[in-house]
mmCIF file with all atom_site columns, C-alpha atoms in Angstrom:
data_model
loop_
_atom_site.group_PDB
_atom_site.id
_atom_site.type_symbol
_atom_site.label_atom_id
_atom_site.label_alt_id
_atom_site.label_comp_id
_atom_site.label_asym_id
_atom_site.label_entity_id
_atom_site.label_seq_id
_atom_site.pdbx_PDB_ins_code
_atom_site.Cartn_x
_atom_site.Cartn_y
_atom_site.Cartn_z
_atom_site.occupancy
_atom_site.B_iso_or_equiv
_atom_site.pdbx_formal_charge
_atom_site.auth_seq_id
_atom_site.auth_comp_id
_atom_site.auth_asym_id
_atom_site.auth_atom_id
_atom_site.pdbx_PDB_model_num
ATOM 1   C CA . MET A 1 1   ? 105.872 82.438 86.637  1.00 0.00 ? 37  MET A CA 1
ATOM 2   C CA . GLU A 1 2   ? 102.694 83.184 88.516  1.00 0.00 ? 38  GLU A CA 1
ATOM 3   C CA . TYR A 1 3   ? 100.747 80.430 90.270  1.00 0.00 ? 39  TYR A CA 1
ATOM 4   C CA . ASN A 1 4   ? 97.278  80.233 88.680  1.00 0.00 ? 40  ASN A CA 1
ATOM 5   C CA . ARG A 1 5   ? 95.063  80.095 91.769  1.00 0.00 ? 41  ARG A CA 1
ATOM 6   C CA . GLN A 1 6   ? 91.837  80.083 89.753  1.00 0.00 ? 42  GLN A CA 1
ATOM 7   C CA . ALA A 1 7   ? 92.971  76.972 87.850  1.00 0.00 ? 43  ALA A CA 1
ATOM 8   C CA . VAL A 1 8   ? 93.616  75.259 91.208  1.00 0.00 ? 44  VAL A CA 1
ATOM 9   C CA . ILE A 1 9   ? 90.062  75.966 92.382  1.00 0.00 ? 45  ILE A CA 1
ATOM 10  C CA . GLU A 1 10  ? 88.511  74.892 89.087  1.00 0.00 ? 46  GLU A CA 1
ATOM 11  C CA . TYR A 1 11  ? 90.436  71.598 89.170  1.00 0.00 ? 47  TYR A CA 1
ATOM 12  C CA . ALA A 1 12  ? 89.467  70.980 92.799  1.00 0.00 ? 48  ALA A CA 1
ATOM 13  C CA . LYS A 1 13  ? 85.819  71.657 92.038  1.00 0.00 ? 49  LYS A CA 1
ATOM 14  C CA . LYS A 1 14  ? 85.816  69.275 89.073  1.00 0.00 ? 50  LYS A CA 1
ATOM 15  C CA . TRP A 1 15  ? 87.607  66.396 90.813  1.00 0.00 ? 51  TRP A CA 1
ATOM 16  C CA . ALA A 1 16  ? 86.781  66.729 94.551  1.00 0.00 ? 52  ALA A CA 1
ATOM 17  C CA . PHE A 1 17  ? 84.187  63.950 94.445  1.00 0.00 ? 53  PHE A CA 1
ATOM 18  C CA . LEU A 1 18  ? 85.626  62.040 91.483  1.00 0.00 ? 54  LEU A CA 1
ATOM 19  C CA . ARG A 1 19  ? 88.985  60.554 90.516  1.00 0.00 ? 55  ARG A CA 1
ATOM 20  C CA . ASN A 1 20  ? 90.849  61.834 87.470  1.00 0.00 ? 56  ASN A CA 1
ATOM 21  C CA . PRO A 1 21  ? 91.690  58.713 85.432  1.00 0.00 ? 57  PRO A CA 1
ATOM 22  C CA . LYS A 1 22  ? 95.086  60.238 84.521  1.00 0.00 ? 58  LYS A CA 1
ATOM 23  C CA . TYR A 1 23  ? 96.221  59.630 88.109  1.00 0.00 ? 59  TYR A CA 1
ATOM 24  C CA . TYR A 1 24  ? 96.411  56.548 90.296  1.00 0.00 ? 60  TYR A CA 1
ATOM 25  C CA . ASN A 1 25  ? 93.840  56.484 93.105  1.00 0.00 ? 61  ASN A CA 1
ATOM 26  C CA . PHE A 1 26  ? 95.731  56.068 96.406  1.00 0.00 ? 62  PHE A CA 1
ATOM 27  C CA . ASP A 1 27  ? 92.568  55.698 98.541  1.00 0.00 ? 63  ASP A CA 1
ATOM 28  C CA . ASN A 1 28  ? 93.375  52.087 99.424  1.00 0.00 ? 64  ASN A CA 1
ATOM 29  C CA . VAL A 1 29  ? 97.103  52.606 99.976  1.00 0.00 ? 65  VAL A CA 1
ATOM 30  C CA . GLY A 1 30  ? 97.297  55.290 102.632 1.00 0.00 ? 66  GLY A CA 1
ATOM 31  C CA . GLY A 1 31  ? 94.916  57.854 101.173 1.00 0.00 ? 67  GLY A CA 1
ATOM 32  C CA . ASP A 1 32  ? 94.564  60.069 98.117  1.00 0.00 ? 68  ASP A CA 1
ATOM 33  C CA . CYS A 1 33  ? 94.622  63.458 99.859  1.00 0.00 ? 69  CYS A CA 1
ATOM 34  C CA . THR A 1 34  ? 98.161  64.565 99.016  1.00 0.00 ? 70  THR A CA 1
ATOM 35  C CA . SER A 1 35  ? 98.020  63.189 95.459  1.00 0.00 ? 71  SER A CA 1
ATOM 36  C CA . PHE A 1 36  ? 94.784  65.157 94.919  1.00 0.00 ? 72  PHE A CA 1
ATOM 37  C CA . VAL A 1 37  ? 96.367  68.339 96.307  1.00 0.00 ? 73  VAL A CA 1
ATOM 38  C CA . SER A 1 38  ? 99.424  67.746 94.090  1.00 0.00 ? 74  SER A CA 1
ATOM 39  C CA . GLN A 1 39  ? 97.086  67.473 91.108  1.00 0.00 ? 75  GLN A CA 1
ATOM 40  C CA . CYS A 1 40  ? 95.513  70.783 92.123  1.00 0.00 ? 76  CYS A CA 1
ATOM 41  C CA . ILE A 1 41  ? 98.918  72.447 92.543  1.00 0.00 ? 77  ILE A CA 1
ATOM 42  C CA . TYR A 1 42  ? 100.013 71.081 89.173  1.00 0.00 ? 78  TYR A CA 1
ATOM 43  C CA . SER A 1 43  ? 96.914  72.520 87.496  1.00 0.00 ? 79  SER A CA 1
ATOM 44  C CA . GLY A 1 44  ? 97.954  75.933 88.842  1.00 0.00 ? 80  GLY A CA 1
ATOM 45  C CA . SER A 1 45  ? 101.686 75.589 88.174  1.00 0.00 ? 81  SER A CA 1
ATOM 46  C CA . LYS A 1 46  ? 101.975 73.445 85.011  1.00 0.00 ? 82  LYS A CA 1
ATOM 47  C CA . LYS A 1 47  ? 105.530 72.571 86.076  1.00 0.00 ? 83  LYS A CA 1
ATOM 48  C CA . MET A 1 48  ? 106.847 69.375 87.615  1.00 0.00 ? 84  MET A CA 1
ATOM 49  C CA . ASN A 1 49  ? 110.323 68.936 89.058  1.00 0.00 ? 85  ASN A CA 1
ATOM 50  C CA . TYR A 1 50  ? 111.830 65.662 87.829  1.00 0.00 ? 86  TYR A CA 1
ATOM 51  C CA . SER A 1 51  ? 114.790 65.599 90.268  1.00 0.00 ? 87  SER A CA 1
ATOM 52  C CA . LYS A 1 52  ? 114.918 61.910 91.174  1.00 0.00 ? 88  LYS A CA 1
ATOM 53  C CA . ASN A 1 53  ? 115.000 62.049 94.976  1.00 0.00 ? 89  ASN A CA 1
ATOM 54  C CA . LEU A 1 54  ? 114.048 65.592 95.881  1.00 0.00 ? 90  LEU A CA 1
ATOM 55  C CA . GLY A 1 55  ? 111.647 66.497 93.086  1.00 0.00 ? 91  GLY A CA 1
ATOM 56  C CA . TRP A 1 56  ? 107.894 66.623 92.680  1.00 0.00 ? 92  TRP A CA 1
ATOM 57  C CA . TYR A 1 57  ? 106.506 64.724 89.714  1.00 0.00 ? 93  TYR A CA 1
ATOM 58  C CA . TYR A 1 58  ? 104.012 62.130 88.556  1.00 0.00 ? 94  TYR A CA 1
ATOM 59  C CA . ILE A 1 59  ? 104.443 59.844 85.540  1.00 0.00 ? 95  ILE A CA 1
ATOM 60  C CA . ASN A 1 60  ? 102.272 56.959 86.766  1.00 0.00 ? 96  ASN A CA 1
ATOM 61  C CA . GLY A 1 61  ? 101.330 55.233 90.024  1.00 0.00 ? 97  GLY A CA 1
ATOM 62  C CA . ASN A 1 62  ? 104.665 53.399 90.129  1.00 0.00 ? 98  ASN A CA 1
ATOM 63  C CA . ASN A 1 63  ? 106.815 56.275 88.852  1.00 0.00 ? 99  ASN A CA 1
ATOM 64  C CA . LYS A 1 64  ? 106.293 59.355 90.952  1.00 0.00 ? 100 LYS A CA 1
ATOM 65  C CA . SER A 1 65  ? 108.208 61.299 93.554  1.00 0.00 ? 101 SER A CA 1
ATOM 66  C CA . PRO A 1 66  ? 107.519 60.666 97.256  1.00 0.00 ? 102 PRO A CA 1
ATOM 67  C CA . SER A 1 67  ? 106.437 64.315 97.466  1.00 0.00 ? 103 SER A CA 1
ATOM 68  C CA . TRP A 1 68  ? 103.557 63.727 95.020  1.00 0.00 ? 104 TRP A CA 1
ATOM 69  C CA . SER A 1 69  ? 101.564 61.624 97.489  1.00 0.00 ? 105 SER A CA 1
ATOM 70  C CA . GLY A 1 70  ? 103.320 61.890 100.865 1.00 0.00 ? 106 GLY A CA 1
ATOM 71  C CA . VAL A 1 71  ? 102.200 64.584 103.329 1.00 0.00 ? 107 VAL A CA 1
ATOM 72  C CA . GLU A 1 72  ? 105.597 65.375 104.866 1.00 0.00 ? 108 GLU A CA 1
ATOM 73  C CA . TYR A 1 73  ? 107.438 64.937 101.547 1.00 0.00 ? 109 TYR A CA 1
ATOM 74  C CA . LEU A 1 74  ? 105.139 67.455 99.815  1.00 0.00 ? 110 LEU A CA 1
ATOM 75  C CA . TYR A 1 75  ? 105.745 69.958 102.598 1.00 0.00 ? 111 TYR A CA 1
ATOM 76  C CA . GLN A 1 76  ? 109.520 69.473 102.403 1.00 0.00 ? 112 GLN A CA 1
ATOM 77  C CA . PHE A 1 77  ? 109.518 69.843 98.617  1.00 0.00 ? 113 PHE A CA 1
ATOM 78  C CA . LEU A 1 78  ? 107.391 73.002 98.584  1.00 0.00 ? 114 LEU A CA 1
ATOM 79  C CA . VAL A 1 79  ? 109.277 74.885 101.296 1.00 0.00 ? 115 VAL A CA 1
ATOM 80  C CA . LYS A 1 80  ? 112.794 73.814 100.220 1.00 0.00 ? 116 LYS A CA 1
ATOM 81  C CA . ASN A 1 81  ? 112.431 73.843 96.428  1.00 0.00 ? 117 ASN A CA 1
ATOM 82  C CA . LYS A 1 82  ? 114.885 76.225 94.789  1.00 0.00 ? 118 LYS A CA 1
ATOM 83  C CA . GLY A 1 83  ? 114.530 74.660 91.333  1.00 0.00 ? 119 GLY A CA 1
ATOM 84  C CA . ILE A 1 84  ? 111.766 74.131 88.793  1.00 0.00 ? 120 ILE A CA 1
ATOM 85  C CA . GLY A 1 85  ? 108.168 74.008 89.961  1.00 0.00 ? 121 GLY A CA 1
ATOM 86  C CA . PRO A 1 86  ? 106.124 75.490 92.784  1.00 0.00 ? 122 PRO A CA 1
ATOM 87  C CA . GLN A 1 87  ? 107.970 77.197 95.629  1.00 0.00 ? 123 GLN A CA 1
ATOM 88  C CA . ALA A 1 88  ? 106.324 77.933 98.959  1.00 0.00 ? 124 ALA A CA 1
ATOM 89  C CA . GLU A 1 89  ? 106.808 78.945 102.558 1.00 0.00 ? 125 GLU A CA 1
ATOM 90  C CA . GLU A 1 90  ? 105.105 78.030 105.780 1.00 0.00 ? 126 GLU A CA 1
ATOM 91  C CA . THR A 1 91  ? 102.980 80.992 106.812 1.00 0.00 ? 127 THR A CA 1
ATOM 92  C CA . THR A 1 92  ? 100.348 82.136 109.263 1.00 0.00 ? 128 THR A CA 1
ATOM 93  C CA . GLN A 1 93  ? 96.609  81.742 108.885 1.00 0.00 ? 129 GLN A CA 1
ATOM 94  C CA . ASN A 1 94  ? 96.035  85.437 108.163 1.00 0.00 ? 130 ASN A CA 1
ATOM 95  C CA . LYS A 1 95  ? 98.400  85.338 105.145 1.00 0.00 ? 131 LYS A CA 1
ATOM 96  C CA . ILE A 1 96  ? 96.867  82.416 103.247 1.00 0.00 ? 132 ILE A CA 1
ATOM 97  C CA . GLU A 1 97  ? 95.350  82.814 99.793  1.00 0.00 ? 133 GLU A CA 1
ATOM 98  C CA . LEU A 1 98  ? 93.131  80.726 97.566  1.00 0.00 ? 134 LEU A CA 1
ATOM 99  C CA . GLY A 1 99  ? 95.025  77.747 96.167  1.00 0.00 ? 135 GLY A CA 1
ATOM 100 C CA . ASP A 1 100 ? 97.318  77.544 99.194  1.00 0.00 ? 136 ASP A CA 1
ATOM 101 C CA . ILE A 1 101 ? 97.680  74.371 101.244 1.00 0.00 ? 137 ILE A CA 1
ATOM 102 C CA . ALA A 1 102 ? 96.800  73.335 104.788 1.00 0.00 ? 138 ALA A CA 1
ATOM 103 C CA . GLN A 1 103 ? 98.134  70.229 106.499 1.00 0.00 ? 139 GLN A CA 1
ATOM 104 C CA . LEU A 1 104 ? 96.642  68.710 109.635 1.00 0.00 ? 140 LEU A CA 1
ATOM 105 C CA . SER A 1 105 ? 98.165  66.734 112.479 1.00 0.00 ? 141 SER A CA 1
ATOM 106 C CA . PHE A 1 106 ? 95.674  64.534 114.276 1.00 0.00 ? 142 PHE A CA 1
ATOM 107 C CA . ASN A 1 107 ? 98.120  63.390 116.962 1.00 0.00 ? 143 ASN A CA 1
ATOM 108 C CA . GLY A 1 108 ? 100.016 66.643 117.505 1.00 0.00 ? 144 GLY A CA 1
ATOM 109 C CA . THR A 1 109 ? 103.368 65.309 116.288 1.00 0.00 ? 145 THR A CA 1
ATOM 110 C CA . GLN A 1 110 ? 103.166 64.237 112.662 1.00 0.00 ? 146 GLN A CA 1
ATOM 111 C CA . PHE A 1 111 ? 101.091 65.707 109.866 1.00 0.00 ? 147 PHE A CA 1
ATOM 112 C CA . GLY A 1 112 ? 98.787  63.248 108.146 1.00 0.00 ? 148 GLY A CA 1
ATOM 113 C CA . HIS A 1 113 ? 96.305  65.091 105.934 1.00 0.00 ? 149 HIS A CA 1
ATOM 114 C CA . THR A 1 114 ? 96.706  67.613 103.098 1.00 0.00 ? 150 THR A CA 1
ATOM 115 C CA . LEU A 1 115 ? 93.980  70.033 101.977 1.00 0.00 ? 151 LEU A CA 1
ATOM 116 C CA . VAL A 1 116 ? 93.728  72.781 99.371  1.00 0.00 ? 152 VAL A CA 1
ATOM 117 C CA . ILE A 1 117 ? 92.082  76.113 100.183 1.00 0.00 ? 153 ILE A CA 1
ATOM 118 C CA . VAL A 1 118 ? 89.279  76.824 97.711  1.00 0.00 ? 154 VAL A CA 1
ATOM 119 C CA . LYS A 1 119 ? 87.283  79.606 99.389  1.00 0.00 ? 155 LYS A CA 1
ATOM 120 C CA . ILE A 1 120 ? 88.033  82.217 102.028 1.00 0.00 ? 156 ILE A CA 1
ATOM 121 C CA . GLU A 1 121 ? 85.085  83.969 103.643 1.00 0.00 ? 157 GLU A CA 1
ATOM 122 C CA . ASN A 1 122 ? 87.068  85.048 106.698 1.00 0.00 ? 158 ASN A CA 1
ATOM 123 C CA . LYS A 1 123 ? 90.707  84.043 107.051 1.00 0.00 ? 159 LYS A CA 1
ATOM 124 C CA . PHE A 1 124 ? 90.687  84.867 110.776 1.00 0.00 ? 160 PHE A CA 1
ATOM 125 C CA . THR A 1 125 ? 88.312  82.004 111.655 1.00 0.00 ? 161 THR A CA 1
ATOM 126 C CA . LEU A 1 126 ? 88.718  78.339 110.796 1.00 0.00 ? 162 LEU A CA 1
ATOM 127 C CA . ASN A 1 127 ? 85.017  78.275 109.946 1.00 0.00 ? 163 ASN A CA 1
ATOM 128 C CA . GLY A 1 128 ? 85.633  80.910 107.244 1.00 0.00 ? 164 GLY A CA 1
ATOM 129 C CA . ILE A 1 129 ? 88.315  78.887 105.446 1.00 0.00 ? 165 ILE A CA 1
ATOM 130 C CA . LYS A 1 130 ? 86.890  76.300 103.036 1.00 0.00 ? 166 LYS A CA 1
ATOM 131 C CA . ILE A 1 131 ? 88.904  73.419 101.645 1.00 0.00 ? 167 ILE A CA 1
ATOM 132 C CA . ALA A 1 132 ? 88.739  70.606 99.128  1.00 0.00 ? 168 ALA A CA 1
ATOM 133 C CA . SER A 1 133 ? 90.206  67.164 99.742  1.00 0.00 ? 169 SER A CA 1
ATOM 134 C CA . HIS A 1 134 ? 90.273  63.500 98.849  1.00 0.00 ? 170 HIS A CA 1
ATOM 135 C CA . THR A 1 135 ? 90.249  60.449 101.113 1.00 0.00 ? 171 THR A CA 1
ATOM 136 C CA . PHE A 1 136 ? 87.520  62.335 102.974 1.00 0.00 ? 172 PHE A CA 1
ATOM 137 C CA . ASP A 1 137 ? 86.084  63.807 99.764  1.00 0.00 ? 173 ASP A CA 1
ATOM 138 C CA . SER A 1 138 ? 84.913  67.374 100.183 1.00 0.00 ? 174 SER A CA 1
ATOM 139 C CA . PHE A 1 139 ? 84.606  70.734 98.477  1.00 0.00 ? 175 PHE A CA 1
ATOM 140 C CA . GLU A 1 140 ? 84.099  74.049 100.275 1.00 0.00 ? 176 GLU A CA 1
ATOM 141 C CA . LYS A 1 141 ? 84.122  72.248 103.624 1.00 0.00 ? 177 LYS A CA 1
ATOM 142 C CA . PRO A 1 142 ? 85.009  74.505 106.573 1.00 0.00 ? 178 PRO A CA 1
ATOM 143 C CA . ILE A 1 143 ? 88.376  73.453 107.944 1.00 0.00 ? 179 ILE A CA 1
ATOM 144 C CA . SER A 1 144 ? 86.823  73.862 111.404 1.00 0.00 ? 180 SER A CA 1
ATOM 145 C CA . GLU A 1 145 ? 84.868  70.634 110.826 1.00 0.00 ? 181 GLU A CA 1
ATOM 146 C CA . TYR A 1 146 ? 88.050  68.585 111.237 1.00 0.00 ? 182 TYR A CA 1
ATOM 147 C CA . GLU A 1 147 ? 89.252  67.486 114.650 1.00 0.00 ? 183 GLU A CA 1
ATOM 148 C CA . PHE A 1 148 ? 92.988  68.069 114.727 1.00 0.00 ? 184 PHE A CA 1
ATOM 149 C CA . LYS A 1 149 ? 95.719  68.988 117.176 1.00 0.00 ? 185 LYS A CA 1
ATOM 150 C CA . LYS A 1 150 ? 97.916  71.119 114.873 1.00 0.00 ? 186 LYS A CA 1
ATOM 151 C CA . ILE A 1 151 ? 97.638  72.846 111.533 1.00 0.00 ? 187 ILE A CA 1
ATOM 152 C CA . ARG A 1 152 ? 100.247 74.304 109.225 1.00 0.00 ? 188 ARG A CA 1
ATOM 153 C CA . TRP A 1 153 ? 99.618  76.701 106.367 1.00 0.00 ? 189 TRP A CA 1
ATOM 154 C CA . ILE A 1 154 ? 101.700 76.609 103.195 1.00 0.00 ? 190 ILE A CA 1
ATOM 155 C CA . HIS A 1 155 ? 101.652 79.649 100.907 1.00 0.00 ? 191 HIS A CA 1
ATOM 156 C CA . ILE A 1 156 ? 102.766 79.076 97.341  1.00 0.00 ? 192 ILE A CA 1
ATOM 157 C CA . ASN A 1 157 ? 104.862 82.099 96.365  1.00 0.00 ? 193 ASN A CA 1
ATOM 158 C CA . LYS A 1 158 ? 105.659 81.376 92.746  1.00 0.00 ? 194 LYS A CA 1
ATOM 159 C CA . VAL A 1 159 ? 106.419 78.774 90.112  1.00 0.00 ? 195 VAL A CA 1
ATOM 160 C CA . SER A 1 160 ? 109.998 78.604 88.893  1.00 0.00 ? 196 SER A CA 1
ATOM 161 C CA . THR A 1 161 ? 110.575 77.635 85.274  1.00 0.00 ? 197 THR A CA 1
ATOM 162 C CA . ASN A 1 162 ? 114.322 76.991 85.665  1.00 0.00 ? 198 ASN A CA 1
#
């Protein structure tokens, strides 16, 4: 199944500065960035993976997979998923597309912030890549405005239905 990149952008635009009441707001418990990006990915994939330990799903704030709201867990799910739901690979900056994901490391060792790419004016400059995020709410913010030590790009290849 194809990943609906336009649906991702529309969801991000609608909810970048608000909180969808269908989802728990994690702002006060470590940040809402990865949950917001998961919501965006879900709007473009329409498939969750309910595997108890290794899946990617949200039922409510107390019943969700670690990958729904955890930076490293989301990365691990996306790049290792061989089952239902979105499947991705780590890629280079020049291969990203709208609706793909960026994760930032502020200390150079662990990644701590997840962003969704909503506009690409020039994929060869960080100033030309615009993101949406929660915790530090933004929409169409140049990724160059963040101070970080490392960045990784995650390209969503497809959505598996089985």
